[in-house]
GROMACS .gro file of C-alpha atoms in nm:
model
  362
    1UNK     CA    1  -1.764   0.764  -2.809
    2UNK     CA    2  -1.517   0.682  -2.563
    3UNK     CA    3  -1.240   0.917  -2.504
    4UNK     CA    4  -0.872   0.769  -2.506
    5UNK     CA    5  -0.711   0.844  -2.173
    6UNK     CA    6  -0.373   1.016  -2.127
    7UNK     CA    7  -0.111   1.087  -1.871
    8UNK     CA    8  -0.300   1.423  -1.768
    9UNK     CA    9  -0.698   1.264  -1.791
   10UNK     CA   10  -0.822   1.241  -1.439
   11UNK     CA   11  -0.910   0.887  -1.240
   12UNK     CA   12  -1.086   0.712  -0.970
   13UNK     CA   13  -0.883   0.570  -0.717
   14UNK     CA   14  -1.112   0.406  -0.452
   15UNK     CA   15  -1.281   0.697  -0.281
   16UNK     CA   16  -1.066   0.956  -0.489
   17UNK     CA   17  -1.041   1.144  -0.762
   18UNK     CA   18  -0.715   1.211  -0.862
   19UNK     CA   19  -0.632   1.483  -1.090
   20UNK     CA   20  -0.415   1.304  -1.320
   21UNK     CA   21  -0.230   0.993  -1.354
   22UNK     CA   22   0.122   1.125  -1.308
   23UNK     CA   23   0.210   0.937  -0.982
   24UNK     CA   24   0.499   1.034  -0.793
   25UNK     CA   25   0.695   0.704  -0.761
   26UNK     CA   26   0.795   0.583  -0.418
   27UNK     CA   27   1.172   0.721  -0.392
   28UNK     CA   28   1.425   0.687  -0.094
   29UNK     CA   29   1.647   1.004  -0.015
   30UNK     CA   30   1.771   0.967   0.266
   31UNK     CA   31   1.690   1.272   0.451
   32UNK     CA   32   1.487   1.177   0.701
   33UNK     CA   33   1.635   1.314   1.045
   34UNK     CA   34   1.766   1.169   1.344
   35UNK     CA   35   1.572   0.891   1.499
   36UNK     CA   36   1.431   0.840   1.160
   37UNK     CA   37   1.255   1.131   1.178
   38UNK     CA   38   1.024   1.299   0.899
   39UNK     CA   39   1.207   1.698   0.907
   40UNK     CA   40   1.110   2.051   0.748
   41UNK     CA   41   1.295   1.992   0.455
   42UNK     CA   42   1.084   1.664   0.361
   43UNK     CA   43   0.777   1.866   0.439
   44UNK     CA   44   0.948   2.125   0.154
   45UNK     CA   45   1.017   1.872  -0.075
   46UNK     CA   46   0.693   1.686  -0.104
   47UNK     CA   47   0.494   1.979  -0.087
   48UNK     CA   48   0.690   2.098  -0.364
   49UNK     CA   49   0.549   1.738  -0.574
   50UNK     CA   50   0.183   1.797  -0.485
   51UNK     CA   51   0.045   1.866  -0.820
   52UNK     CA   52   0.099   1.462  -0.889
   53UNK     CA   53  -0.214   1.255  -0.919
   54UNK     CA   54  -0.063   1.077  -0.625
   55UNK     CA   55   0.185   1.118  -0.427
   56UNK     CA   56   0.351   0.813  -0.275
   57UNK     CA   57   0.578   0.799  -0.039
   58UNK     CA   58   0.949   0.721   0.024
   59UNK     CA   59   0.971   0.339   0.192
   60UNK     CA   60   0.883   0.393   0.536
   61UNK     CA   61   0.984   0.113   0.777
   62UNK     CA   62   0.713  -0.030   1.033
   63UNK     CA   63   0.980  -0.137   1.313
   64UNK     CA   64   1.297  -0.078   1.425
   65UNK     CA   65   1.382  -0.388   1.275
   66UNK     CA   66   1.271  -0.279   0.937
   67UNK     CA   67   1.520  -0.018   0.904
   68UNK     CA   68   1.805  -0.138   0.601
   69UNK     CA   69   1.952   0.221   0.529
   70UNK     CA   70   2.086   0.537   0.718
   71UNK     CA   71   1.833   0.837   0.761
   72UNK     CA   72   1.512   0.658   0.593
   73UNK     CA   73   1.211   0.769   0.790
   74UNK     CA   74   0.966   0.509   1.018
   75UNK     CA   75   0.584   0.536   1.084
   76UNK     CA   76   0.617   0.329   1.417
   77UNK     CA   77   0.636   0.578   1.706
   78UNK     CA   78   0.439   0.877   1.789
   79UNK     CA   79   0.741   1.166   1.728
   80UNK     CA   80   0.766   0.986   1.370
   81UNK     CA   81   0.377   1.021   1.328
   82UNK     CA   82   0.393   1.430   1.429
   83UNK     CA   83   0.672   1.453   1.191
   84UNK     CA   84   0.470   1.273   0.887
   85UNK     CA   85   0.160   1.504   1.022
   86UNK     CA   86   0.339   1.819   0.880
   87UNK     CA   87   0.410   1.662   0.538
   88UNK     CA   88   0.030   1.558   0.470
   89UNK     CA   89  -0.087   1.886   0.625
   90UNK     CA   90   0.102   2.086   0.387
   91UNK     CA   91   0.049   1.866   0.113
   92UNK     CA   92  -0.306   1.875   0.169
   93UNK     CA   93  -0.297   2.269   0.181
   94UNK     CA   94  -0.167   2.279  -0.150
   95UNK     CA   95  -0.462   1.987  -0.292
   96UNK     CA   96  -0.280   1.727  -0.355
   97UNK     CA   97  -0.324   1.322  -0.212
   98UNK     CA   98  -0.071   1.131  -0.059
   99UNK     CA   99   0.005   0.749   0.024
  100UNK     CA  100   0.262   0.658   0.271
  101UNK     CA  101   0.455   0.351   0.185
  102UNK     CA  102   0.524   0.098   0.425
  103UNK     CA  103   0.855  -0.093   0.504
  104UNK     CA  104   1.078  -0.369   0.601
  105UNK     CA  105   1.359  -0.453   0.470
  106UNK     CA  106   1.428  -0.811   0.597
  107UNK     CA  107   1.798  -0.921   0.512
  108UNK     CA  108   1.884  -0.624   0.319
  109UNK     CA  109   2.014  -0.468   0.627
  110UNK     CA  110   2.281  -0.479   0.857
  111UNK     CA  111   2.365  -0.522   1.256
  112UNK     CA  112   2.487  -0.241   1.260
  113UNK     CA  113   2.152  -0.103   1.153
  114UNK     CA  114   1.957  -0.348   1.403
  115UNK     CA  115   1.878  -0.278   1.759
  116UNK     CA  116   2.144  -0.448   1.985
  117UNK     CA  117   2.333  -0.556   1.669
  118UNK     CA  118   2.096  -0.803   1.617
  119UNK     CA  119   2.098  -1.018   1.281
  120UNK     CA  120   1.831  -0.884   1.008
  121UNK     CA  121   1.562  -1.073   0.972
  122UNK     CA  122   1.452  -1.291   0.668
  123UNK     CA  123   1.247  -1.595   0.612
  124UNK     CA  124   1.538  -1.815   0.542
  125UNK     CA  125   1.923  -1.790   0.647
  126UNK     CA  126   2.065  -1.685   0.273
  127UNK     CA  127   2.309  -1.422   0.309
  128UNK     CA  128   2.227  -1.160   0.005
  129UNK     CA  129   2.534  -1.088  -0.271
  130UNK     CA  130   2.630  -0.756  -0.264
  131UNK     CA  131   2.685  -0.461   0.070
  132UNK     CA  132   2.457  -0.252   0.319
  133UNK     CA  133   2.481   0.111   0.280
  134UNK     CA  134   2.569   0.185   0.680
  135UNK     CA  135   2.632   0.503   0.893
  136UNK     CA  136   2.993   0.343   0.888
  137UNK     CA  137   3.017   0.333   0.499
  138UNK     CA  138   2.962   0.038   0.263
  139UNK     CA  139   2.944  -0.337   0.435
  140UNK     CA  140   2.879  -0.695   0.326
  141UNK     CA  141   2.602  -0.834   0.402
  142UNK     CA  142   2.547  -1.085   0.677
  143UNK     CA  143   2.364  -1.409   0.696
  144UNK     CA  144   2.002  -1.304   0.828
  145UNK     CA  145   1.856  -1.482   1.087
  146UNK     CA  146   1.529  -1.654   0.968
  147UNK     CA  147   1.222  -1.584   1.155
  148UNK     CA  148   1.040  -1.823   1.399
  149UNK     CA  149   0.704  -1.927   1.281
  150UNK     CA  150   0.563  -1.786   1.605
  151UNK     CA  151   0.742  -1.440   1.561
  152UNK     CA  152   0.546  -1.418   1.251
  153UNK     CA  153   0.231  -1.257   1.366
  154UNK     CA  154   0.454  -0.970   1.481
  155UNK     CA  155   0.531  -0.841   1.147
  156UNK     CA  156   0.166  -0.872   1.051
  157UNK     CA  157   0.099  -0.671   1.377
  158UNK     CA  158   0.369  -0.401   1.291
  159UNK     CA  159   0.227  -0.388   0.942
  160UNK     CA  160  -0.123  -0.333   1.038
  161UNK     CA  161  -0.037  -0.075   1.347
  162UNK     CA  162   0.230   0.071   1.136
  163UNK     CA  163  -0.081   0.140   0.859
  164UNK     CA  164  -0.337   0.306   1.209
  165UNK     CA  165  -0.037   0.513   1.265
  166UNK     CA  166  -0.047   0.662   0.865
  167UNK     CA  167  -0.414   0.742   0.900
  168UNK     CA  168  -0.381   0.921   1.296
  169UNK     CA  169  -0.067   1.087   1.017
  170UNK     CA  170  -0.348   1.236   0.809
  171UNK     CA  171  -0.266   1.024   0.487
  172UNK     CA  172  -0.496   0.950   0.228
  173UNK     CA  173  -0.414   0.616   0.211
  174UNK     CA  174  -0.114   0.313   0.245
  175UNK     CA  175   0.121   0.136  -0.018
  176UNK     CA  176   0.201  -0.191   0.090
  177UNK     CA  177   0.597  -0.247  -0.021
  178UNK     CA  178   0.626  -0.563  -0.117
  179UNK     CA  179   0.902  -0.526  -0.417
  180UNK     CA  180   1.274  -0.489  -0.458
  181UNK     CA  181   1.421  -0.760  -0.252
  182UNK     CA  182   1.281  -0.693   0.075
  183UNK     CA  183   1.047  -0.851   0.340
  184UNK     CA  184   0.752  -0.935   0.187
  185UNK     CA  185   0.900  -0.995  -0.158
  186UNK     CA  186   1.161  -1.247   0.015
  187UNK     CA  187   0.906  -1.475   0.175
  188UNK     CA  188   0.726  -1.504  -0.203
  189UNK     CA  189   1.009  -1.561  -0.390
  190UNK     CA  190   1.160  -1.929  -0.392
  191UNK     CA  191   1.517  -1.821  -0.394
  192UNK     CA  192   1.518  -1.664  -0.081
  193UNK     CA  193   1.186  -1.833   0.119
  194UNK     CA  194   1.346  -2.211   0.165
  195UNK     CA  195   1.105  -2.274   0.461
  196UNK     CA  196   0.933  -2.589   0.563
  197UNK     CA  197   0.661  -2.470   0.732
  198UNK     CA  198   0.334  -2.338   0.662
  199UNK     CA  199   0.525  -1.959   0.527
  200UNK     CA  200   0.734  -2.177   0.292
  201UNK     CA  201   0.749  -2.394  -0.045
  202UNK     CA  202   0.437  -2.428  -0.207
  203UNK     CA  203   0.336  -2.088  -0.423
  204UNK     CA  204   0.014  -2.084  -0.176
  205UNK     CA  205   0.231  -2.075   0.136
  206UNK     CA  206   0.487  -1.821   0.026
  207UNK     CA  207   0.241  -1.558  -0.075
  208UNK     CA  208   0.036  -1.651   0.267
  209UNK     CA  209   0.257  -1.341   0.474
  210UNK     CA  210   0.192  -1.085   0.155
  211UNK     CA  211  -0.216  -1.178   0.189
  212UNK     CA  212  -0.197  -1.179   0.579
  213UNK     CA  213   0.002  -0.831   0.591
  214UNK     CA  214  -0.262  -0.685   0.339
  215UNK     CA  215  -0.567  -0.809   0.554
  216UNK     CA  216  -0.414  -0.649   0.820
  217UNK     CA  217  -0.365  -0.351   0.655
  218UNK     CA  218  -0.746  -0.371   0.468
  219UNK     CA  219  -0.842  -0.407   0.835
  220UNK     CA  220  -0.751  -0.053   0.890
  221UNK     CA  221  -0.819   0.159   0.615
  222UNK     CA  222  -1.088  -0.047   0.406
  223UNK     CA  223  -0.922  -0.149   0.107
  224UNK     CA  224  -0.991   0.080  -0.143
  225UNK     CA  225  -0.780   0.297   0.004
  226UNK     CA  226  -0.462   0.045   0.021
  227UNK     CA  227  -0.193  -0.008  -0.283
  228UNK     CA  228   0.048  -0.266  -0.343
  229UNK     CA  229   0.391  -0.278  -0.516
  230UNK     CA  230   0.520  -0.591  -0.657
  231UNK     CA  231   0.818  -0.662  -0.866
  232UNK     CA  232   0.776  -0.994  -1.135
  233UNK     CA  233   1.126  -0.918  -1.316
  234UNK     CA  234   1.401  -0.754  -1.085
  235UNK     CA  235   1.704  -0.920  -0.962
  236UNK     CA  236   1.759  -0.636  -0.704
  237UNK     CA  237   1.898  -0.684  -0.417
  238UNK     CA  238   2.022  -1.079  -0.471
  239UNK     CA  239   1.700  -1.184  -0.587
  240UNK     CA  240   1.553  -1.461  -0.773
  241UNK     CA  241   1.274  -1.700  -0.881
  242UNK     CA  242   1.243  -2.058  -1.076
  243UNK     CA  243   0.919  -1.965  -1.200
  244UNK     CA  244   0.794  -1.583  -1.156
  245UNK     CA  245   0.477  -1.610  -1.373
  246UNK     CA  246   0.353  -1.828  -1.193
  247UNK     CA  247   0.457  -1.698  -0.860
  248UNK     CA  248   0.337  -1.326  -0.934
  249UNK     CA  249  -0.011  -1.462  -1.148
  250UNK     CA  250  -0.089  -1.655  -0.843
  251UNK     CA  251  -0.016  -1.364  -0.601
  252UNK     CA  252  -0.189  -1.090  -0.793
  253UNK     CA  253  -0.483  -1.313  -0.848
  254UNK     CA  254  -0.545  -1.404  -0.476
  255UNK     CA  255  -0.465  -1.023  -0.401
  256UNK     CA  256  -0.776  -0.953  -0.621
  257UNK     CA  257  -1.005  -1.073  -0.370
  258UNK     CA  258  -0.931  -0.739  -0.144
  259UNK     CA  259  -1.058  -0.514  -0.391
  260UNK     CA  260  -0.753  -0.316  -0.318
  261UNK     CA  261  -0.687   0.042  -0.461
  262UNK     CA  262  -0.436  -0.026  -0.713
  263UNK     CA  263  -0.177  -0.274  -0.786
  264UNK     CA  264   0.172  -0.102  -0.898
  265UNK     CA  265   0.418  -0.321  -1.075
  266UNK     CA  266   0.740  -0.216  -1.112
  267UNK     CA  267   0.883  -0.296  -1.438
  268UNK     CA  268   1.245  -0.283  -1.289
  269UNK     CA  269   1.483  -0.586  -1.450
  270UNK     CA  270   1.302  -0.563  -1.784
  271UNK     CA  271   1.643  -0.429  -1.929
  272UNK     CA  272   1.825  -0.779  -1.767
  273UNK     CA  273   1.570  -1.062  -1.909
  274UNK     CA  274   1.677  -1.341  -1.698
  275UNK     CA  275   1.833  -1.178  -1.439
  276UNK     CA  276   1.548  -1.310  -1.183
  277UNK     CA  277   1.457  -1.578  -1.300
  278UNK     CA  278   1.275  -1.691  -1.624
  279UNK     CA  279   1.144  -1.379  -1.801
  280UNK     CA  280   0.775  -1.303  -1.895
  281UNK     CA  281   0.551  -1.045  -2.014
  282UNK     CA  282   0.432  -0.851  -1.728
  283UNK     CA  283   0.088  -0.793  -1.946
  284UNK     CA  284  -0.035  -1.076  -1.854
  285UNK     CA  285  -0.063  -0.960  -1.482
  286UNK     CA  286  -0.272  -0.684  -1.650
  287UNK     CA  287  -0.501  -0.884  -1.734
  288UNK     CA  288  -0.518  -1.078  -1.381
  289UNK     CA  289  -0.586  -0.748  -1.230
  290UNK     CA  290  -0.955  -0.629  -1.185
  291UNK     CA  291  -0.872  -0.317  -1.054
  292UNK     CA  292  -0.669   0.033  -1.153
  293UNK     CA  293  -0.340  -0.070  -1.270
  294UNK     CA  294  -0.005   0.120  -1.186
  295UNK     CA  295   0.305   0.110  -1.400
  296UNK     CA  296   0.665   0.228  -1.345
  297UNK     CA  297   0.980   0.207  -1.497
  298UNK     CA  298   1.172   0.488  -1.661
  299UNK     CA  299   0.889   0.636  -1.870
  300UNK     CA  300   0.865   1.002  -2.077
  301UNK     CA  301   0.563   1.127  -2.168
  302UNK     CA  302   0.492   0.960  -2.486
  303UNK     CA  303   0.592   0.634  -2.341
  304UNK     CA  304   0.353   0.702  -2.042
  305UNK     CA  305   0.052   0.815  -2.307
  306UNK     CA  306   0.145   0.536  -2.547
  307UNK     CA  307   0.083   0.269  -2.244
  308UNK     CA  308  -0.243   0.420  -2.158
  309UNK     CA  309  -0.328   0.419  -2.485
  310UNK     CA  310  -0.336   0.034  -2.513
  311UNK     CA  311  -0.489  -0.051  -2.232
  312UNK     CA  312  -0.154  -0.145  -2.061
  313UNK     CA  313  -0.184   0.038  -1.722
  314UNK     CA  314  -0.440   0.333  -1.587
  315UNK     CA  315  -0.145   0.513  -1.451
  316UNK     CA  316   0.272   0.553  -1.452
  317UNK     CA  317   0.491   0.605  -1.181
  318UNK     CA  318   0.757   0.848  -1.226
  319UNK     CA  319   1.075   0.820  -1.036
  320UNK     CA  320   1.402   1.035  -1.134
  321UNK     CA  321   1.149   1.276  -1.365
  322UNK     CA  322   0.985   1.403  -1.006
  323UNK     CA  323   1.330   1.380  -0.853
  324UNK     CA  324   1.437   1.696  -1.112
  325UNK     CA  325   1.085   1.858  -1.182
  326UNK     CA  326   0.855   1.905  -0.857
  327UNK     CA  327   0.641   2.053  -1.169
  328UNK     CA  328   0.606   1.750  -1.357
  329UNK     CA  329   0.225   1.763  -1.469
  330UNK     CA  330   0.275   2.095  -1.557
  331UNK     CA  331   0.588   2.037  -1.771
  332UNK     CA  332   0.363   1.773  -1.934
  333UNK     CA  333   0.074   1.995  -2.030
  334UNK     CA  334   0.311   2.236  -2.196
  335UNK     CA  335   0.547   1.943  -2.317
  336UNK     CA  336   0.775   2.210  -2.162
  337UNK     CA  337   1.206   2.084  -2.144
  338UNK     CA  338   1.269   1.873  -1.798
  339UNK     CA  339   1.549   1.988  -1.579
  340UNK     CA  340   1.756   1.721  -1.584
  341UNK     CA  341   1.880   1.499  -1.232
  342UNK     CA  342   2.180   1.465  -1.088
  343UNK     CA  343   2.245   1.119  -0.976
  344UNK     CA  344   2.511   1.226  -0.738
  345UNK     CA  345   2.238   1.387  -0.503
  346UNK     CA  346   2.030   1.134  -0.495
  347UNK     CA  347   2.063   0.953  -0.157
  348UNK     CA  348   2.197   1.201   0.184
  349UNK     CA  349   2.295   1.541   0.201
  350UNK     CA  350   2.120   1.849   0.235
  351UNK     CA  351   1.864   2.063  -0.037
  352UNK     CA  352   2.115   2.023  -0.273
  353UNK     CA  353   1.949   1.791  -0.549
  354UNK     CA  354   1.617   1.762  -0.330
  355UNK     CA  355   1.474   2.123  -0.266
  356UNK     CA  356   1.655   2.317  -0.535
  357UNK     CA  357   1.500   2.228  -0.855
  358UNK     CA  358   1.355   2.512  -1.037
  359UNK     CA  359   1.042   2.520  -1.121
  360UNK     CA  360   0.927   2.602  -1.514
  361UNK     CA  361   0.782   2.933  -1.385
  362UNK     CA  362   1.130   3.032  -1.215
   0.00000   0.00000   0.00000
């Protein structure tokens, strides 16, 4: 007789076990310290989390040039790597598993952000709607300049060295970030990728930098040990599609072929049908998928067990839940109250709204 699984039922994850399927959502803080720097109080704070299934990362930019907001952290030099070294140790003192996410933003940055001012970079020159969160305060956005089909190969490059520089950082594994209106998601989305070339127009040659980027990555830690996030429905960030099932079915079916760890779809936009394009039922990339599926998008806990419980995803992301309660599973097991967050601490400052949460034993 099989058992029904639920948020607390362990899992296989390529070569792990995890101890439960309450993943700690990618979530970015903005507390990293100066020159991008993992600090103390990040190795505090995630330590703190390491009773989640999996831990995953804050976005974590591969370059310079990948860097879209003030104090994120970077996995591209060796000082960033040291710093990174003391969050997995700990972590990995206290048992848990951790995946670093990595990062570029493409256009949703600024040049004030870029080294020499430079423009961002993007795969086609459409300025986003909306303003860059800068060390200077809120700013428009600028047109991006689009990359050069021969500059190409370097964002593969800083992908895949960005992913050796994770594993000398002790991580368990890498969470390629290609949602929410950034790199990666612009080049396979029609309504910012306008290209000509062979990184443009067709379905097959806008997903071609998402499969190259995960090769690269595969190429360094085996894929079972490699995640993706994708993101079918938001309109985040100025972004848009004229046909996302078909787009995101042909992606996630060509990204079967890696036999990658997971595949973690955001269900961010679900609340704006429309908003990105037409609207579909991200169940059908369920069933694409061949391998442990990852959900997220404001779930509780009998949200989280009634998805399991049909089949819909093997685990659920929690974002603003871990945020508040470094406890989670536990809270879970004893369906104990949640502290609640406090949106106003959410991005900068100090322990305030990122250290201080009690913990149900306090």
């Amino acid at each position: 007789m099989n058992t029904v699984a639920t948020i607390l039922s362990a899992i296989q994850v390529g070569p792990y076990t995890l101890e439960n399927r309450v993943i700690m959502a990618p979530l970015t803080r903005s507390r990293a310290g100066q020159g991008n720097m993992p600090t103390a109080l990040n190795v505090h704070y995630y330590t703190q989390r390491a009773s989640a299934g999996l831990i995953i990362t804050e976005a974590t930019q591969v370059s310079l040039e990948g860097v879209g907001y003030p104090l994120t952290p970077g996995i591209h030099n060796a000082e960033q790597v040291a710093g990174w070294r003391r969050v997995t140790d700990s972590v990995h003192a206290k048992g848990g598993r951790i995946f670093l996410q990595l990062w570029h933003v493409g256009r949703i940055s600024h040049p004030s952000l870029q080294p020499n001012g430079a423009l961002p970079l993007a795969p086609s020159e459409i300025r986003p709607g909306g303003q860059a969160f800068t060390y200077a305060g809120l700013k428009d956005f600028v047109t991006p300049r689009a990359l050069k089909l021969a500059e190409i190969p370097t964002i593969v490059e800083q992908f895949r060295k960005s992913a050796a520089n994770a594993l000398t950082a002790g991580f368990d594994g890498v969470e390629i970030h290609g949602a929410n209106g950034y790199l990666l998601d612009q080049f396979l989305r029609d309504g910012t990728n306008q290209r000509l070339d062979a990184y443009g127009g067709s379905i097959k040659n806008r997903v071609r930098l998402v499969l190259e980027v995960t090769e690269a990555v595969c190429s360094v830690w085996g894929a079972n040990r490699v995640g993706i996030r994708l993101s079918p429905l938001t309109a985040f960030n100025d972004m848009r599609d004229s046909c996302p099932e078909e787009t995101f079915s042909f992606a996630v079916r060509e990204l079967n072929r890696f036999g990658l760890a997971y595949l973690h779809i955001t269900e961010m936009g679900k609340d704006k049908p429309g908003a990105a394009g037409p609207t579909f039922d991200l169940i059908k990339l369920r069933h694409i998928w061949k391998g442990p599926y990852m959900t997220n998008g404001g779930y509780d806990l009998e949200s989280a067990n009634a998805v399991l419980a049909q089949g819909a995803a093997d685990m659920v992301a929690f974002g603003t839940l871990f945020i508040a309660n470094p406890d989670l599973p536990l809270r879970f097991a004893e369906h104990a109250p949640l502290n609640v967050p406090d949106p106003e601490t959410f991005y900068g400052g100090d322990e305030k709204g990122y250290t201080d949460y009690p913990y149900l034993d306090d």
